[in-house]
Structure formats: C-alpha cells, structure tokens
Amino acid sequence: MLIPFASWPEIDARIKTNKAIVVPIGSNEQHGPTGLLGTDWLCPEIIAHAAERRDESLTVAPTFNIGMAQHHLAFAGTISLRPSTFMAAITDWVSSLSRHGFERIYFLNGHGGNVATIEATFAEIYAEWSFVEEAPPFVLKLKNWWDLPGVNALCNAIFPTGHGMHATPSEIAVTQAAYPDRIKTADYAPKIAPSGPIRDALDYRARFPDGRIGSDPGQASPEKGQQIIDAAVPALLKDVAAFAAEVLPGR
Ligand code: NI
C-alpha cells in the first residue's frame, strides 16, 4: 500500500494488521553533470515502490525528498535543510505516523549526508522517552538502500572501478532503469572524478568542479540499474519483515 494513493479508511484497516511502514528518504541535490537532482530520493522510492508492487502488504509512506545537503549548495537546483530543521521535520513525521498506530518506522535512505542527522534525530526522540522512564510506542530503523544485504557487493561487482562516493554509477543506473527517457550524457573530464573531504559548499565546488566525487557515472546503464533493483527489492522485503517481527524485550 502506498499511503499517498490510499484512503484513510484503508490505512485505518491496514494498521490493524500491519504496523510497519517504510519511509523512503533522500535529498534533492546535484549529482554531477548527468545525474538527476532527485537521485537520492528517487533510488529509495524506486526500490520501495517496486517492493510494494511485489508484495502489497508493504506499507510505504510519501517520500521525504529534501535532506541535509548543505555541501551541495554551490550547484543550482540543490535544496537543503539545515540539520536542525531536518531533525524537527523527521520528528514530526514520526509523531504523525506513531499517532495513528504505526509502531515500526523504517527509513530507507538514499543520501549518505543524511545519516548523521537521522541517527541524531532518533537519539533525540528516544531521549524524550528515556528521561520520563517510559517506552516509546514505536521503534525506528535506518537503512541505506545500498546496505541492504547483497546490494553493495553487487554494485562493486558491476562497477569494480570508478564507483566513487557521489554521483555513483550505481545510483545513476537505478534512476536510468526507472526513468529511461530522462537519461543524460556528457563527456566526463577526468573520467574518474577526484576524491577528498566534504566540508562547506564553496570548498566542495572547488574540489569537485563538476559535482562528482571519485565516480565514473558513464558506466551506468538501465540494465545494470535493473539488476540492482532486482537485488534490492527482495532484500528490502525481508529486512522490513524481520524488523516488523522483532520481539521487543520487556514490552
Ligand atoms: Ni547520491
């Protein structure tokens, strides 16, 4: 069930039998000269929606499509939340979902730059309950889509060189598989982009002039993207099922 395409009575009924929900979460940020700005929210959305098509008992929230991308702000089109805004927004999403009875909230993330802030948000949320010596009525989980079992290994096997850290051929391929009429091409110079630390936006633009870090997205293809999606979908279904079935001690 995709929440944006469901009615409230359908969601009401769903919560009675299945209290787990997947929230695709990412970022709208530059992805090199050919990558779509939506890459980091499109990838988890593509995988979660494909999983829902495979198994309708999976409940998927609207995609949280703006994240923490301050370091990409020197490139046009990037939209970023500062960490504190991002934390406040995630907290309100969790409160809204929890209010209606979702008890297992699984964030499927597509942007490495979100990880620290999402983890800090989980700690903030849990702290509210820990201070009053009560158990929260929900548990939270963060999983990067590339960390789903088997996916990273597959990406490294498909792209043994030039995978890199940003605008990777894996993520570009996943978007190409889902949106083949949006594929863009460019002459990459150098073929494999430089690597280095991530700091502020001007430093980033100076170090990584076309936006890529360590990657050669020219290796991407829709076929390779489909291979990655086909590996990620069953891995996601299995991981969410295990999270939903997890026994919570003391409750
Ligand atoms: Ni990305």
CSV table of N, CA, C and O in Angstrom, one decimal, residues 58-175:
chain,number,residue,atom,x,y,z
A,58,LEU,N,3.3,-4.5,2.0
A,58,LEU,CA,4.3,-3.5,2.4
A,58,LEU,C,3.6,-2.1,2.4
A,58,LEU,O,3.0,-1.8,1.4
A,59,THR,N,3.7,-1.4,3.5
A,59,THR,CA,3.1,0.0,3.5
A,59,THR,C,4.3,1.0,3.3
A,59,THR,O,5.3,0.9,4.0
A,60,VAL,N,4.1,1.9,2.4
A,60,VAL,CA,5.1,2.9,2.1
A,60,VAL,C,4.6,4.3,2.2
A,60,VAL,O,3.5,4.6,1.6
A,61,ALA,N,5.2,5.1,3.0
A,61,ALA,CA,4.9,6.5,3.2
A,61,ALA,C,5.2,7.4,2.0
A,61,ALA,O,6.0,6.9,1.1
A,62,PRO,N,4.8,8.6,2.0
A,62,PRO,CA,5.3,9.5,1.0
A,62,PRO,C,6.8,9.7,1.1
A,62,PRO,O,7.3,9.5,2.2
A,63,THR,N,7.4,10.0,0.0
A,63,THR,CA,8.9,10.1,0.1
A,63,THR,C,9.3,11.4,0.7
A,63,THR,O,8.8,12.5,0.3
A,64,PHE,N,10.2,11.3,1.7
A,64,PHE,CA,10.8,12.5,2.3
A,64,PHE,C,11.9,13.0,1.4
A,64,PHE,O,13.0,12.4,1.4
A,65,ASN,N,11.7,14.0,0.5
A,65,ASN,CA,12.6,14.2,-0.6
A,65,ASN,C,13.6,15.3,-0.4
A,65,ASN,O,14.3,15.6,-1.4
A,66,ILE,N,13.6,16.0,0.7
A,66,ILE,CA,14.6,17.0,0.9
A,66,ILE,C,15.4,16.7,2.2
A,66,ILE,O,14.8,16.3,3.2
A,67,GLY,N,16.7,16.7,2.1
A,67,GLY,CA,17.5,16.3,3.2
A,67,GLY,C,18.6,17.3,3.5
A,67,GLY,O,18.5,18.5,3.2
A,68,MET,N,19.7,16.8,4.1
A,68,MET,CA,20.8,17.6,4.6
A,68,MET,C,21.9,17.6,3.5
A,68,MET,O,22.6,16.7,3.4
A,69,ALA,N,21.9,18.7,2.7
A,69,ALA,CA,22.8,18.8,1.5
A,69,ALA,C,23.5,20.1,1.5
A,69,ALA,O,23.8,20.6,0.4
A,70,GLN,N,23.9,20.6,2.6
A,70,GLN,CA,24.5,22.0,2.6
A,70,GLN,C,25.7,22.0,1.7
A,70,GLN,O,26.0,23.0,1.1
A,71,HIS,N,26.5,20.9,1.7
A,71,HIS,CA,27.7,20.9,0.9
A,71,HIS,C,27.5,20.9,-0.6
A,71,HIS,O,28.4,21.1,-1.4
A,72,HIS,N,26.3,20.7,-1.1
A,72,HIS,CA,26.0,20.8,-2.5
A,72,HIS,C,25.4,22.1,-2.9
A,72,HIS,O,25.0,22.3,-4.1
A,73,LEU,N,25.3,23.0,-2.0
A,73,LEU,CA,24.5,24.3,-2.3
A,73,LEU,C,25.2,25.2,-3.3
A,73,LEU,O,24.5,26.1,-3.8
A,74,ALA,N,26.4,24.9,-3.7
A,74,ALA,CA,27.1,25.8,-4.7
A,74,ALA,C,26.7,25.3,-6.1
A,74,ALA,O,27.2,25.9,-7.1
A,75,PHE,N,25.8,24.3,-6.2
A,75,PHE,CA,25.3,23.9,-7.5
A,75,PHE,C,23.8,24.1,-7.6
A,75,PHE,O,23.0,23.8,-6.7
A,76,ALA,N,23.4,24.7,-8.8
A,76,ALA,CA,22.0,25.1,-9.0
A,76,ALA,C,21.0,24.0,-8.8
A,76,ALA,O,21.2,22.8,-9.3
A,77,GLY,N,19.9,24.3,-8.2
A,77,GLY,CA,18.8,23.3,-8.0
A,77,GLY,C,18.8,22.6,-6.7
A,77,GLY,O,17.8,22.0,-6.3
A,78,THR,N,20.0,22.6,-6.0
A,78,THR,CA,20.1,21.9,-4.7
A,78,THR,C,19.2,22.6,-3.7
A,78,THR,O,19.2,23.8,-3.6
A,79,ILE,N,18.5,21.8,-3.0
A,79,ILE,CA,17.6,22.4,-1.9
A,79,ILE,C,18.0,21.6,-0.6
A,79,ILE,O,18.1,20.4,-0.6
A,80,SER,N,18.4,22.3,0.4
A,80,SER,CA,18.9,21.7,1.7
A,80,SER,C,18.1,22.1,2.9
A,80,SER,O,17.7,23.3,3.0
A,81,LEU,N,17.9,21.2,3.8
A,81,LEU,CA,17.5,21.6,5.2
A,81,LEU,C,18.8,21.6,6.0
A,81,LEU,O,19.6,20.7,5.9
A,82,ARG,N,18.9,22.6,6.9
A,82,ARG,CA,20.0,22.5,7.9
A,82,ARG,C,19.7,21.4,8.8
A,82,ARG,O,18.5,21.0,9.0
A,83,PRO,N,20.7,20.8,9.5
A,83,PRO,CA,20.4,19.6,10.3
A,83,PRO,C,19.3,19.9,11.3
A,83,PRO,O,18.4,19.0,11.5
A,84,SER,N,19.2,21.0,12.0
A,84,SER,CA,18.2,21.3,13.0
A,84,SER,C,16.8,21.2,12.4
A,84,SER,O,15.9,20.7,13.0
A,85,THR,N,16.7,21.8,11.2
A,85,THR,CA,15.3,21.8,10.5
A,85,THR,C,15.0,20.4,10.1
A,85,THR,O,13.8,19.9,10.3
A,86,PHE,N,15.9,19.6,9.6
A,86,PHE,CA,15.7,18.2,9.2
A,86,PHE,C,15.3,17.4,10.4
A,86,PHE,O,14.3,16.6,10.3
A,87,MET,N,16.0,17.6,11.5
A,87,MET,CA,15.6,16.9,12.7
A,87,MET,C,14.2,17.2,13.2
A,87,MET,O,13.4,16.2,13.5
A,88,ALA,N,13.8,18.4,13.1
A,88,ALA,CA,12.5,18.8,13.5
A,88,ALA,C,11.4,18.2,12.6
A,88,ALA,O,10.4,17.7,13.0
A,89,ALA,N,11.7,18.2,11.3
A,89,ALA,CA,10.8,17.6,10.3
A,89,ALA,C,10.6,16.1,10.5
A,89,ALA,O,9.5,15.5,10.5
A,90,ILE,N,11.8,15.4,10.7
A,90,ILE,CA,11.7,13.9,10.8
A,90,ILE,C,10.9,13.6,12.1
A,90,ILE,O,10.1,12.7,12.1
A,91,THR,N,11.1,14.4,13.2
A,91,THR,CA,10.4,14.2,14.4
A,91,THR,C,8.9,14.3,14.2
A,91,THR,O,8.2,13.4,14.7
A,92,ASP,N,8.5,15.2,13.5
A,92,ASP,CA,7.1,15.4,13.2
A,92,ASP,C,6.5,14.3,12.3
A,92,ASP,O,5.3,13.9,12.5
A,93,TRP,N,7.3,13.8,11.4
A,93,TRP,CA,6.8,12.7,10.6
A,93,TRP,C,6.6,11.5,11.5
A,93,TRP,O,5.6,10.8,11.4
A,94,VAL,N,7.6,11.2,12.4
A,94,VAL,CA,7.5,10.1,13.3
A,94,VAL,C,6.3,10.2,14.2
A,94,VAL,O,5.5,9.3,14.4
A,95,SER,N,6.1,11.4,14.7
A,95,SER,CA,5.0,11.7,15.6
A,95,SER,C,3.6,11.4,14.9
A,95,SER,O,2.7,10.9,15.5
A,96,SER,N,3.5,11.9,13.7
A,96,SER,CA,2.3,11.7,12.9
A,96,SER,C,2.0,10.2,12.6
A,96,SER,O,0.9,9.8,12.8
A,97,LEU,N,3.0,9.5,12.2
A,97,LEU,CA,2.8,8.1,11.9
A,97,LEU,C,2.5,7.3,13.2
A,97,LEU,O,1.6,6.4,13.2
A,98,SER,N,3.2,7.6,14.3
A,98,SER,CA,3.0,7.0,15.5
A,98,SER,C,1.6,7.2,16.1
A,98,SER,O,0.9,6.3,16.6
A,99,ARG,N,1.1,8.4,15.9
A,99,ARG,CA,-0.2,8.8,16.4
A,99,ARG,C,-1.3,7.9,15.9
A,99,ARG,O,-2.3,7.6,16.6
A,100,HIS,N,-1.1,7.4,14.7
A,100,HIS,CA,-2.1,6.6,14.0
A,100,HIS,C,-1.9,5.1,14.3
A,100,HIS,O,-2.7,4.3,13.8
A,101,GLY,N,-0.8,4.8,14.9
A,101,GLY,CA,-0.6,3.4,15.3
A,101,GLY,C,0.5,2.7,14.6
A,101,GLY,O,0.7,1.5,14.8
A,102,PHE,N,1.3,3.3,13.7
A,102,PHE,CA,2.5,2.7,13.2
A,102,PHE,C,3.5,2.6,14.3
A,102,PHE,O,3.8,3.5,15.0
A,103,GLU,N,4.0,1.3,14.5
A,103,GLU,CA,4.9,1.1,15.6
A,103,GLU,C,6.3,0.7,15.2
A,103,GLU,O,7.2,0.7,16.0
A,104,ARG,N,6.5,0.4,13.9
A,104,ARG,CA,7.8,0.1,13.3
A,104,ARG,C,8.0,1.0,12.1
A,104,ARG,O,7.4,0.8,11.1
A,105,ILE,N,8.9,2.0,12.3
A,105,ILE,CA,9.1,3.0,11.3
A,105,ILE,C,10.5,2.9,10.7
A,105,ILE,O,11.5,3.0,11.4
A,106,TYR,N,10.5,2.5,9.4
A,106,TYR,CA,11.7,2.1,8.7
A,106,TYR,C,12.1,3.1,7.7
A,106,TYR,O,11.4,3.3,6.7
A,107,PHE,N,13.2,3.8,7.9
A,107,PHE,CA,13.6,4.8,6.9
A,107,PHE,C,14.6,4.2,5.9
A,107,PHE,O,15.6,3.7,6.3
A,108,LEU,N,14.2,4.2,4.7
A,108,LEU,CA,15.1,3.6,3.6
A,108,LEU,C,15.7,4.9,3.0
A,108,LEU,O,15.1,5.6,2.3
A,109,ASN,N,17.0,5.0,3.3
A,109,ASN,CA,17.7,6.3,2.9
A,109,ASN,C,18.5,6.1,1.7
A,109,ASN,O,19.1,5.1,1.4
A,110,GLY,N,18.6,7.3,0.9
A,110,GLY,CA,19.4,7.3,-0.3
A,110,GLY,C,20.5,8.3,-0.3
A,110,GLY,O,21.1,8.6,-1.4
A,111,HIS,N,20.8,9.0,0.8
A,111,HIS,CA,21.8,10.0,0.8
A,111,HIS,C,22.7,9.9,2.0
A,111,HIS,O,22.2,10.0,3.2
A,112,GLY,N,24.0,9.6,1.8
A,112,GLY,CA,24.9,9.4,2.8
A,112,GLY,C,25.0,10.6,3.8
A,112,GLY,O,25.2,10.5,5.0
A,113,GLY,N,24.8,11.8,3.2
A,113,GLY,CA,24.8,13.1,4.0
A,113,GLY,C,23.7,13.2,5.0
A,113,GLY,O,23.7,14.1,5.9
A,114,ASN,N,22.7,12.3,4.9
A,114,ASN,CA,21.5,12.4,5.9
A,114,ASN,C,21.8,11.5,7.1
A,114,ASN,O,21.1,11.7,8.1
A,115,VAL,N,22.8,10.6,7.0
A,115,VAL,CA,22.9,9.6,8.0
A,115,VAL,C,23.1,10.1,9.4
A,115,VAL,O,22.4,9.8,10.4
A,116,ALA,N,24.1,11.0,9.6
A,116,ALA,CA,24.4,11.6,10.9
A,116,ALA,C,23.2,12.3,11.5
A,116,ALA,O,22.9,12.1,12.7
A,117,THR,N,22.5,13.0,10.7
A,117,THR,CA,21.3,13.8,11.2
A,117,THR,C,20.2,12.9,11.6
A,117,THR,O,19.5,13.1,12.6
A,118,ILE,N,19.9,11.8,10.8
A,118,ILE,CA,18.8,10.9,11.1
A,118,ILE,C,19.1,10.2,12.4
A,118,ILE,O,18.3,10.0,13.2
A,119,GLU,N,20.4,9.7,12.5
A,119,GLU,CA,20.8,9.0,13.7
A,119,GLU,C,20.6,9.9,14.9
A,119,GLU,O,20.1,9.5,16.0
A,120,ALA,N,21.0,11.2,14.8
A,120,ALA,CA,20.9,12.1,15.9
A,120,ALA,C,19.4,12.4,16.3
A,120,ALA,O,19.1,12.5,17.4
A,121,THR,N,18.6,12.4,15.2
A,121,THR,CA,17.1,12.6,15.5
A,121,THR,C,16.6,11.4,16.2
A,121,THR,O,15.8,11.6,17.2
A,122,PHE,N,17.0,10.2,15.9
A,122,PHE,CA,16.5,9.0,16.6
A,122,PHE,C,16.9,9.1,18.1
A,122,PHE,O,16.0,8.9,19.0
A,123,ALA,N,18.1,9.6,18.3
A,123,ALA,CA,18.6,9.7,19.7
A,123,ALA,C,17.8,10.8,20.5
A,123,ALA,O,17.4,10.6,21.6
A,124,GLU,N,17.5,11.9,19.8
A,124,GLU,CA,16.6,12.9,20.4
A,124,GLU,C,15.2,12.4,20.7
A,124,GLU,O,14.7,12.7,21.8
A,125,ILE,N,14.7,11.7,19.8
A,125,ILE,CA,13.3,11.2,20.0
A,125,ILE,C,13.3,10.2,21.2
A,125,ILE,O,12.5,10.3,22.1
A,126,TYR,N,14.2,9.2,21.1
A,126,TYR,CA,14.3,8.2,22.2
A,126,TYR,C,14.6,8.9,23.6
A,126,TYR,O,14.1,8.5,24.6
A,127,ALA,N,15.4,10.0,23.6
A,127,ALA,CA,15.7,10.7,24.8
A,127,ALA,C,14.5,11.2,25.5
A,127,ALA,O,14.4,11.1,26.8
A,128,GLU,N,13.5,11.7,24.8
A,128,GLU,CA,12.3,12.2,25.4
A,128,GLU,C,11.6,11.1,26.2
A,128,GLU,O,11.0,11.4,27.3
A,129,TRP,N,11.7,9.9,25.8
A,129,TRP,CA,11.0,8.7,26.5
A,129,TRP,C,12.0,8.3,27.6
A,129,TRP,O,11.5,7.9,28.7
A,130,SER,N,13.2,8.2,27.3
A,130,SER,CA,14.2,7.7,28.3
A,130,SER,C,14.2,8.6,29.6
A,130,SER,O,14.2,8.1,30.7
A,131,PHE,N,14.0,9.9,29.4
A,131,PHE,CA,14.0,10.8,30.6
A,131,PHE,C,12.8,10.6,31.5
A,131,PHE,O,12.9,10.9,32.7
A,132,VAL,N,11.7,10.2,30.9
A,132,VAL,CA,10.5,10.0,31.7
A,132,VAL,C,10.3,8.5,32.1
A,132,VAL,O,9.2,8.2,32.6
A,133,GLU,N,11.3,7.7,31.8
A,133,GLU,CA,11.2,6.3,32.1
A,133,GLU,C,10.0,5.6,31.5
A,133,GLU,O,9.3,4.8,32.2
A,134,GLU,N,9.8,5.8,30.3
A,134,GLU,CA,8.7,5.2,29.6
A,134,GLU,C,9.2,4.6,28.2
A,134,GLU,O,10.1,5.2,27.7
A,135,ALA,N,8.6,3.6,27.8
A,135,ALA,CA,9.0,3.0,26.5
A,135,ALA,C,8.2,3.8,25.4
A,135,ALA,O,7.0,3.9,25.5
A,136,PRO,N,8.8,4.2,24.3
A,136,PRO,CA,8.1,4.8,23.2
A,136,PRO,C,7.2,3.8,22.6
A,136,PRO,O,7.5,2.6,22.6
A,137,PRO,N,6.1,4.2,22.0
A,137,PRO,CA,5.2,3.3,21.4
A,137,PRO,C,5.6,2.8,20.0
A,137,PRO,O,4.8,2.3,19.2
A,138,PHE,N,6.9,3.1,19.6
A,138,PHE,CA,7.4,2.8,18.3
A,138,PHE,C,8.9,2.5,18.4
A,138,PHE,O,9.5,2.9,19.4
A,139,VAL,N,9.4,1.8,17.4
A,139,VAL,CA,10.8,1.7,17.2
A,139,VAL,C,11.2,2.2,15.8
A,139,VAL,O,10.4,2.1,14.9
A,140,LEU,N,12.4,2.7,15.7
A,140,LEU,CA,12.8,3.3,14.4
A,140,LEU,C,14.0,2.6,13.9
A,140,LEU,O,14.8,2.0,14.6
A,141,LYS,N,14.1,2.6,12.6
A,141,LYS,CA,15.3,1.9,11.9
A,141,LYS,C,15.7,2.7,10.7
A,141,LYS,O,14.8,3.3,10.0
A,142,LEU,N,17.0,2.8,10.5
A,142,LEU,CA,17.5,3.5,9.4
A,142,LEU,C,18.3,2.5,8.5
A,142,LEU,O,19.2,1.7,9.1
A,143,LYS,N,18.0,2.4,7.3
A,143,LYS,CA,18.8,1.5,6.4
A,143,LYS,C,19.1,2.3,5.1
A,143,LYS,O,18.2,2.8,4.4
A,144,ASN,N,20.4,2.4,4.7
A,144,ASN,CA,20.7,2.9,3.4
A,144,ASN,C,20.4,1.8,2.4
A,144,ASN,O,20.7,0.7,2.6
A,145,TRP,N,19.9,2.2,1.2
A,145,TRP,CA,19.4,1.2,0.3
A,145,TRP,C,20.6,0.3,-0.2
A,145,TRP,O,20.5,-0.9,-0.4
A,146,TRP,N,21.8,0.9,-0.3
A,146,TRP,CA,23.0,0.2,-0.8
A,146,TRP,C,23.5,-0.8,0.3
A,146,TRP,O,24.3,-1.7,0.0
A,147,ASP,N,23.0,-0.6,1.6
A,147,ASP,CA,23.4,-1.5,2.6
A,147,ASP,C,22.5,-2.7,2.8
A,147,ASP,O,22.7,-3.5,3.7
A,148,LEU,N,21.4,-2.8,2.0
A,148,LEU,CA,20.5,-3.9,2.0
A,148,LEU,C,21.4,-5.2,1.6
A,148,LEU,O,22.3,-5.0,0.8
A,149,PRO,N,21.2,-6.3,2.3
A,149,PRO,CA,22.1,-7.4,2.1
A,149,PRO,C,22.3,-7.8,0.6
A,149,PRO,O,21.3,-7.9,-0.1
A,150,GLY,N,23.5,-7.9,0.2
A,150,GLY,CA,23.8,-8.3,-1.2
A,150,GLY,C,24.0,-7.1,-2.1
A,150,GLY,O,24.6,-7.3,-3.2
A,151,VAL,N,23.5,-5.9,-1.8
A,151,VAL,CA,23.4,-4.9,-2.8
A,151,VAL,C,24.8,-4.2,-3.0
A,151,VAL,O,25.2,-4.0,-4.2
A,152,ASN,N,25.5,-3.9,-1.9
A,152,ASN,CA,26.8,-3.3,-2.1
A,152,ASN,C,27.8,-4.2,-2.8
A,152,ASN,O,28.5,-3.7,-3.7
A,153,ALA,N,27.7,-5.5,-2.5
A,153,ALA,CA,28.6,-6.4,-3.2
A,153,ALA,C,28.3,-6.5,-4.7
A,153,ALA,O,29.2,-6.5,-5.5
A,154,LEU,N,27.0,-6.5,-5.0
A,154,LEU,CA,26.6,-6.5,-6.4
A,154,LEU,C,27.1,-5.2,-7.1
A,154,LEU,O,27.6,-5.3,-8.2
A,155,CYS,N,26.9,-4.0,-6.5
A,155,CYS,CA,27.3,-2.8,-7.1
A,155,CYS,C,28.8,-2.8,-7.3
A,155,CYS,O,29.3,-2.4,-8.4
A,156,ASN,N,29.6,-3.3,-6.4
A,156,ASN,CA,31.1,-3.4,-6.5
A,156,ASN,C,31.5,-4.3,-7.6
A,156,ASN,O,32.5,-4.1,-8.3
A,157,ALA,N,30.7,-5.4,-7.8
A,157,ALA,CA,31.0,-6.4,-8.8
A,157,ALA,C,30.7,-5.8,-10.2
A,157,ALA,O,31.4,-6.0,-11.2
A,158,ILE,N,29.6,-5.0,-10.3
A,158,ILE,CA,29.2,-4.5,-11.6
A,158,ILE,C,30.2,-3.3,-12.0
A,158,ILE,O,30.5,-3.1,-13.1
A,159,PHE,N,30.6,-2.6,-10.9
A,159,PHE,CA,31.4,-1.4,-11.2
A,159,PHE,C,32.7,-1.5,-10.3
A,159,PHE,O,32.8,-0.8,-9.3
A,160,PRO,N,33.7,-2.4,-10.7
A,160,PRO,CA,34.9,-2.6,-9.9
A,160,PRO,C,35.7,-1.3,-9.8
A,160,PRO,O,36.5,-1.2,-8.8
A,161,THR,N,35.7,-0.5,-10.8
A,161,THR,CA,36.4,0.8,-10.7
A,161,THR,C,35.5,2.0,-10.9
A,161,THR,O,34.5,1.8,-11.6
A,162,GLY,N,35.9,3.1,-10.4
A,162,GLY,CA,35.1,4.3,-10.6
A,162,GLY,C,33.7,4.3,-10.0
A,162,GLY,O,32.8,5.0,-10.5
A,163,HIS,N,33.5,3.6,-8.9
A,163,HIS,CA,32.2,3.6,-8.3
A,163,HIS,C,32.1,4.9,-7.5
A,163,HIS,O,31.2,5.7,-7.6
A,164,GLY,N,33.2,5.2,-6.7
A,164,GLY,CA,33.2,6.5,-6.0
A,164,GLY,C,32.2,6.7,-4.9
A,164,GLY,O,31.6,5.7,-4.5
A,165,MET,N,32.0,8.0,-4.5
A,165,MET,CA,31.2,8.3,-3.4
A,165,MET,C,30.0,9.1,-3.7
A,165,MET,O,29.0,9.1,-3.0
A,166,HIS,N,30.0,9.9,-4.8
A,166,HIS,CA,28.9,10.7,-5.1
A,166,HIS,C,28.7,10.8,-6.6
A,166,HIS,O,29.7,10.8,-7.4
A,167,ALA,N,27.4,10.7,-7.0
A,167,ALA,CA,27.0,10.5,-8.4
A,167,ALA,C,27.7,9.2,-8.9
A,167,ALA,O,28.3,9.1,-9.9
A,168,THR,N,27.4,8.2,-8.1
A,168,THR,CA,28.0,6.8,-8.4
A,168,THR,C,27.2,6.2,-9.6
A,168,THR,O,26.1,6.5,-9.8
A,169,PRO,N,27.9,5.3,-10.3
A,169,PRO,CA,27.2,4.7,-11.4
A,169,PRO,C,26.1,3.8,-10.9
A,169,PRO,O,25.1,3.7,-11.6
A,170,SER,N,26.1,3.3,-9.7
A,170,SER,CA,25.0,2.5,-9.2
A,170,SER,C,23.7,3.3,-9.0
A,170,SER,O,22.7,2.9,-9.5
A,171,GLU,N,23.8,4.5,-8.4
A,171,GLU,CA,22.6,5.3,-8.2
A,171,GLU,C,22.1,5.9,-9.5
A,171,GLU,O,20.9,5.9,-9.7
A,172,ILE,N,23.0,6.2,-10.3
A,172,ILE,CA,22.6,6.8,-11.6
A,172,ILE,C,21.9,5.7,-12.4
A,172,ILE,O,20.9,5.9,-13.1
A,173,ALA,N,22.4,4.5,-12.4
A,173,ALA,CA,21.9,3.3,-13.1
A,173,ALA,C,20.4,3.0,-12.6
A,173,ALA,O,19.5,2.7,-13.4
A,174,VAL,N,20.2,3.1,-11.3
A,174,VAL,CA,18.9,2.8,-10.7
A,174,VAL,C,17.9,3.8,-11.3
A,174,VAL,O,16.8,3.5,-11.7
A,175,THR,N,18.3,5.1,-11.3
A,175,THR,CA,17.3,6.1,-11.9
A,175,THR,C,17.1,5.9,-13.4
A,175,THR,O,16.0,6.1,-13.9
